[in-house]
Amino acid sequence: MTDRPPDSLDCGKTIEDLGDYIDAGRSPSDPSIDNCPECRAVMEALERVSRLSRTMISDDAERLPPLPESWYRSVVAAIQTELRAGRSLPISHPDPRVTITVTEGAVRALLRATGDSIDGLFVGKTEIAGDAEVIGAPVEINLSVTVAWGSDFKRLTGQLRTVARDALAQHTELNVRAINILVEDLHGFPPEKDAR
Amino acid sequence: MTDSADDLEAAIRRIEGVDDLYPGRRGPLDPTTLISQDEKIRTFIEAGSSVVSVRVGVQLSASAPSTARLIADVLRRSHSDAQIRIEVAHLAEGRTASDSAVHPEDSPDS
């Protein structure tokens, strides 16, 4: 056991550390952050949620009640817990002396980035359920999302399911039996981004 | 072993799809493990067998399995008898306009 704070990444950095680093323009450069894959994944996710929340807050101010602060906090908390390295997901290789793995944190960050790339949808939480450390074992992907007010839920969640499955096939050998999507909230993002 | 860790790192970075190499994970190591080399291309002895270990980031536009297998090929050329361990620790979005905006150290006067 280590004595690092419970809310820190494996490297010991906290989400507050990384938020401060982003706010400071990543200057002065901190190699302990720049050379850490988990830190980089968290910063990418934080920057996406920051960009989206600013847009949502701006839009909501005109059309809907303000976005609850709890939403932002819950997404940041999810990023903090999900993007630790976690389990090692195997990738096959014909040479038994070669071991290749992808960290669970990298794959969950992939799912988050893939979902966030869809206009009108934002990923809240991600989960890889099942024995993902065994090649071929069936797993299920659980995603919670918020979607744009007035949007076509069925189309957006179908699109998410497709891009998530494609991304997992591209970067992992997970035997994905199901991608379960829970729409847990709405946000006031216009259906067409160029309407802003 | 014919290549230095620096040579290997350069060769790995030249592989299409490789975004970055990272130092090995921090934390206590297996007590039977003896680290004998640097932090990014780690070679060590474990239970009598030599091990070469790398931790990489792969670009989202590439394929993690294919890129990792290419890395294994590169490592195998200089470590013919070693156990090879590759961990893909980051699937990188790549630099975006906003990333560039928050890298003031990249400016000409920094």
Short mmCIF file of N, CA and C in Angstrom, two decimals, chain B residues 3-96:
data_model
loop_
_atom_site.label_atom_id
_atom_site.label_comp_id
_atom_site.label_asym_id
_atom_site.label_seq_id
_atom_site.Cartn_x
_atom_site.Cartn_y
_atom_site.Cartn_z
N ASP B 3 21.72 -2.71 -29.60
CA ASP B 3 21.33 -1.30 -29.63
C ASP B 3 21.28 -0.73 -28.22
N SER B 4 21.66 0.52 -28.12
CA SER B 4 21.51 1.20 -26.84
C SER B 4 20.03 1.52 -26.63
N ALA B 5 19.70 1.86 -25.38
CA ALA B 5 18.31 2.24 -25.10
C ALA B 5 17.91 3.45 -25.92
N ASP B 6 18.85 4.38 -26.11
CA ASP B 6 18.53 5.57 -26.92
C ASP B 6 18.24 5.20 -28.36
N ASP B 7 19.03 4.27 -28.90
CA ASP B 7 18.79 3.83 -30.28
C ASP B 7 17.42 3.18 -30.39
N LEU B 8 17.11 2.34 -29.42
CA LEU B 8 15.81 1.65 -29.44
C LEU B 8 14.66 2.64 -29.31
N GLU B 9 14.84 3.59 -28.41
CA GLU B 9 13.77 4.58 -28.24
C GLU B 9 13.54 5.33 -29.54
N ALA B 10 14.62 5.71 -30.20
CA ALA B 10 14.48 6.43 -31.48
C ALA B 10 13.79 5.55 -32.51
N ALA B 11 14.16 4.27 -32.55
CA ALA B 11 13.54 3.36 -33.52
C ALA B 11 12.05 3.19 -33.24
N ILE B 12 11.70 3.10 -31.97
CA ILE B 12 10.28 2.96 -31.61
C ILE B 12 9.51 4.22 -31.96
N ARG B 13 10.10 5.36 -31.69
CA ARG B 13 9.40 6.60 -32.00
C ARG B 13 9.16 6.78 -33.49
N ARG B 14 9.98 6.13 -34.30
CA ARG B 14 9.80 6.26 -35.75
C ARG B 14 8.66 5.38 -36.27
N ILE B 15 8.16 4.47 -35.46
CA ILE B 15 7.07 3.60 -35.90
C ILE B 15 5.79 4.41 -36.04
N GLU B 16 5.14 4.25 -37.16
CA GLU B 16 3.90 4.99 -37.39
C GLU B 16 2.86 4.60 -36.35
N GLY B 17 2.25 5.57 -35.75
CA GLY B 17 1.23 5.30 -34.73
C GLY B 17 1.73 5.50 -33.32
N VAL B 18 3.05 5.47 -33.13
CA VAL B 18 3.59 5.69 -31.78
C VAL B 18 3.50 7.17 -31.45
N ASP B 19 2.87 7.48 -30.34
CA ASP B 19 2.74 8.87 -29.93
C ASP B 19 3.85 9.28 -28.97
N ASP B 20 4.17 8.40 -28.03
CA ASP B 20 5.18 8.77 -27.03
C ASP B 20 5.62 7.51 -26.29
N LEU B 21 6.76 7.62 -25.63
CA LEU B 21 7.21 6.58 -24.71
C LEU B 21 7.18 7.16 -23.30
N TYR B 22 6.86 6.32 -22.35
CA TYR B 22 6.72 6.81 -20.98
C TYR B 22 7.63 6.03 -20.05
N PRO B 23 8.05 6.66 -18.97
CA PRO B 23 8.81 5.92 -17.95
C PRO B 23 7.98 4.78 -17.40
N GLY B 24 8.67 3.77 -16.87
CA GLY B 24 7.95 2.66 -16.25
C GLY B 24 7.12 3.13 -15.07
N ARG B 25 6.15 2.29 -14.71
CA ARG B 25 5.29 2.67 -13.58
C ARG B 25 6.10 2.82 -12.31
N ARG B 26 5.72 3.79 -11.54
CA ARG B 26 6.35 3.96 -10.24
C ARG B 26 5.79 2.92 -9.27
N GLY B 27 6.45 2.80 -8.14
CA GLY B 27 5.94 1.89 -7.13
C GLY B 27 6.88 0.74 -6.91
N PRO B 28 6.62 -0.04 -5.90
CA PRO B 28 7.52 -1.14 -5.57
C PRO B 28 7.54 -2.19 -6.67
N LEU B 29 8.70 -2.71 -6.93
CA LEU B 29 8.84 -3.77 -7.93
C LEU B 29 8.89 -5.11 -7.23
N ASP B 30 8.60 -6.14 -8.00
CA ASP B 30 8.76 -7.49 -7.49
C ASP B 30 10.18 -7.66 -6.93
N PRO B 31 10.31 -8.13 -5.73
CA PRO B 31 11.65 -8.23 -5.13
C PRO B 31 12.61 -9.12 -5.88
N THR B 32 12.08 -9.97 -6.76
CA THR B 32 12.98 -10.83 -7.54
C THR B 32 13.48 -10.11 -8.79
N THR B 33 13.01 -8.88 -8.99
CA THR B 33 13.33 -8.16 -10.21
C THR B 33 14.49 -7.21 -9.98
N LEU B 34 15.43 -7.22 -10.86
CA LEU B 34 16.56 -6.31 -10.77
C LEU B 34 16.56 -5.40 -11.98
N ILE B 35 16.33 -4.14 -11.76
CA ILE B 35 16.38 -3.21 -12.89
C ILE B 35 17.83 -2.96 -13.25
N SER B 36 18.12 -3.00 -14.52
CA SER B 36 19.50 -2.79 -14.93
C SER B 36 19.66 -1.69 -15.96
N GLN B 37 18.55 -1.07 -16.34
CA GLN B 37 18.71 -0.05 -17.36
C GLN B 37 17.73 1.10 -17.16
N ASP B 38 17.61 1.93 -18.16
CA ASP B 38 16.98 3.24 -17.95
C ASP B 38 15.47 3.13 -17.76
N GLU B 39 14.85 4.30 -17.65
CA GLU B 39 13.45 4.31 -17.23
C GLU B 39 12.45 4.07 -18.35
N LYS B 40 12.81 4.34 -19.61
CA LYS B 40 11.82 4.19 -20.69
C LYS B 40 11.96 2.85 -21.43
N ILE B 41 13.18 2.47 -21.76
CA ILE B 41 13.40 1.12 -22.30
C ILE B 41 14.01 0.34 -21.14
N ARG B 42 13.19 -0.37 -20.42
CA ARG B 42 13.69 -1.02 -19.20
C ARG B 42 14.10 -2.46 -19.52
N THR B 43 15.28 -2.79 -19.16
CA THR B 43 15.69 -4.20 -19.28
C THR B 43 16.08 -4.68 -17.90
N PHE B 44 15.66 -5.86 -17.58
CA PHE B 44 15.95 -6.38 -16.26
C PHE B 44 15.90 -7.90 -16.29
N ILE B 45 16.32 -8.46 -15.19
CA ILE B 45 16.35 -9.91 -15.06
C ILE B 45 15.23 -10.33 -14.12
N GLU B 46 14.47 -11.29 -14.56
CA GLU B 46 13.38 -11.77 -13.71
C GLU B 46 13.37 -13.29 -13.78
N ALA B 47 13.55 -13.91 -12.65
CA ALA B 47 13.55 -15.38 -12.56
C ALA B 47 14.48 -15.99 -13.62
N GLY B 48 15.64 -15.38 -13.76
CA GLY B 48 16.65 -15.93 -14.66
C GLY B 48 16.48 -15.56 -16.11
N SER B 49 15.39 -14.89 -16.46
CA SER B 49 15.15 -14.54 -17.86
C SER B 49 15.25 -13.03 -18.01
N SER B 50 15.90 -12.59 -19.10
CA SER B 50 15.97 -11.15 -19.31
C SER B 50 14.63 -10.65 -19.85
N VAL B 51 14.29 -9.46 -19.44
CA VAL B 51 13.01 -8.85 -19.81
C VAL B 51 13.30 -7.46 -20.35
N VAL B 52 12.65 -7.12 -21.46
CA VAL B 52 12.70 -5.74 -21.92
C VAL B 52 11.26 -5.23 -21.93
N SER B 53 11.09 -4.07 -21.36
CA SER B 53 9.74 -3.58 -21.11
C SER B 53 9.63 -2.12 -21.56
N VAL B 54 8.54 -1.83 -22.29
CA VAL B 54 8.30 -0.44 -22.67
C VAL B 54 6.83 -0.10 -22.42
N ARG B 55 6.62 1.18 -22.23
CA ARG B 55 5.28 1.70 -21.95
C ARG B 55 5.05 2.82 -22.96
N VAL B 56 4.03 2.69 -23.78
CA VAL B 56 3.90 3.61 -24.90
C VAL B 56 2.51 4.24 -24.96
N GLY B 57 2.46 5.36 -25.69
CA GLY B 57 1.20 5.95 -26.10
C GLY B 57 1.03 5.71 -27.59
N VAL B 58 -0.19 5.39 -27.99
CA VAL B 58 -0.49 5.15 -29.40
C VAL B 58 -1.52 6.17 -29.85
N GLN B 59 -1.34 6.65 -31.06
CA GLN B 59 -2.28 7.65 -31.57
C GLN B 59 -3.65 7.01 -31.86
N LEU B 60 -4.69 7.77 -31.60
CA LEU B 60 -6.05 7.26 -31.83
C LEU B 60 -6.26 6.83 -33.28
N SER B 61 -5.58 7.51 -34.18
CA SER B 61 -5.78 7.21 -35.60
C SER B 61 -5.10 5.91 -36.01
N ALA B 62 -4.25 5.39 -35.16
CA ALA B 62 -3.55 4.13 -35.46
C ALA B 62 -4.33 2.97 -34.85
N SER B 63 -3.65 1.85 -34.69
CA SER B 63 -4.25 0.68 -34.05
C SER B 63 -3.30 0.24 -32.95
N ALA B 64 -3.79 0.15 -31.73
CA ALA B 64 -2.90 -0.23 -30.63
C ALA B 64 -2.29 -1.61 -30.83
N PRO B 65 -3.07 -2.63 -31.19
CA PRO B 65 -2.46 -3.96 -31.38
C PRO B 65 -1.40 -3.97 -32.48
N SER B 66 -1.70 -3.35 -33.62
CA SER B 66 -0.74 -3.37 -34.72
C SER B 66 0.52 -2.60 -34.36
N THR B 67 0.35 -1.46 -33.74
CA THR B 67 1.50 -0.65 -33.36
C THR B 67 2.36 -1.38 -32.33
N ALA B 68 1.71 -1.99 -31.37
CA ALA B 68 2.46 -2.72 -30.34
C ALA B 68 3.22 -3.90 -30.94
N ARG B 69 2.62 -4.57 -31.91
CA ARG B 69 3.33 -5.70 -32.54
C ARG B 69 4.54 -5.21 -33.32
N LEU B 70 4.43 -4.05 -33.95
CA LEU B 70 5.59 -3.49 -34.64
C LEU B 70 6.70 -3.15 -33.64
N ILE B 71 6.31 -2.65 -32.49
CA ILE B 71 7.30 -2.35 -31.44
C ILE B 71 7.97 -3.65 -30.99
N ALA B 72 7.17 -4.69 -30.84
CA ALA B 72 7.74 -5.99 -30.44
C ALA B 72 8.77 -6.47 -31.46
N ASP B 73 8.47 -6.25 -32.75
CA ASP B 73 9.42 -6.65 -33.79
C ASP B 73 10.73 -5.89 -33.64
N VAL B 74 10.64 -4.60 -33.37
CA VAL B 74 11.85 -3.78 -33.22
C VAL B 74 12.65 -4.26 -32.01
N LEU B 75 11.97 -4.51 -30.92
CA LEU B 75 12.68 -4.95 -29.71
C LEU B 75 13.30 -6.34 -29.91
N ARG B 76 12.59 -7.19 -30.64
CA ARG B 76 13.08 -8.55 -30.83
C ARG B 76 14.40 -8.57 -31.59
N ARG B 77 14.57 -7.60 -32.50
CA ARG B 77 15.80 -7.59 -33.30
C ARG B 77 17.05 -7.42 -32.42
N SER B 78 16.91 -6.71 -31.31
CA SER B 78 18.09 -6.48 -30.47
C SER B 78 18.06 -7.30 -29.18
N HIS B 79 16.93 -7.93 -28.91
CA HIS B 79 16.80 -8.74 -27.68
C HIS B 79 16.24 -10.10 -28.09
N SER B 80 17.05 -10.87 -28.75
CA SER B 80 16.54 -12.09 -29.40
C SER B 80 16.01 -13.12 -28.42
N ASP B 81 16.54 -13.14 -27.21
CA ASP B 81 16.12 -14.18 -26.27
C ASP B 81 15.27 -13.65 -25.11
N ALA B 82 14.95 -12.38 -25.16
CA ALA B 82 14.31 -11.76 -23.99
C ALA B 82 12.79 -11.95 -24.00
N GLN B 83 12.24 -11.86 -22.81
CA GLN B 83 10.80 -11.67 -22.70
C GLN B 83 10.53 -10.19 -23.06
N ILE B 84 9.50 -9.94 -23.83
CA ILE B 84 9.19 -8.56 -24.23
C ILE B 84 7.83 -8.20 -23.67
N ARG B 85 7.77 -7.08 -23.01
CA ARG B 85 6.50 -6.62 -22.45
C ARG B 85 6.21 -5.21 -22.95
N ILE B 86 5.05 -5.05 -23.54
CA ILE B 86 4.66 -3.74 -24.06
C ILE B 86 3.32 -3.37 -23.44
N GLU B 87 3.29 -2.22 -22.83
CA GLU B 87 2.04 -1.72 -22.26
C GLU B 87 1.62 -0.46 -23.00
N VAL B 88 0.43 -0.50 -23.59
CA VAL B 88 -0.13 0.71 -24.20
C VAL B 88 -0.87 1.45 -23.08
N ALA B 89 -0.29 2.56 -22.67
CA ALA B 89 -0.80 3.26 -21.49
C ALA B 89 -1.64 4.48 -21.84
N HIS B 90 -1.66 4.85 -23.11
CA HIS B 90 -2.36 6.08 -23.50
C HIS B 90 -2.76 5.95 -24.95
N LEU B 91 -4.01 6.21 -25.24
CA LEU B 91 -4.46 6.32 -26.62
C LEU B 91 -4.67 7.80 -26.87
N ALA B 92 -3.74 8.38 -27.57
CA ALA B 92 -3.62 9.84 -27.59
C ALA B 92 -4.48 10.47 -28.66
N GLU B 93 -5.16 11.52 -28.27
CA GLU B 93 -5.98 12.26 -29.23
C GLU B 93 -5.12 12.98 -30.26
N GLY B 94 -3.88 13.23 -29.89
CA GLY B 94 -3.02 14.03 -30.76
C GLY B 94 -3.22 15.49 -30.48
N ARG B 95 -2.32 16.26 -30.99
CA ARG B 95 -2.37 17.69 -30.69
C ARG B 95 -3.49 18.35 -31.46
N THR B 96 -4.23 19.22 -30.77
CA THR B 96 -5.31 19.96 -31.39
C THR B 96 -4.98 21.45 -31.28
#
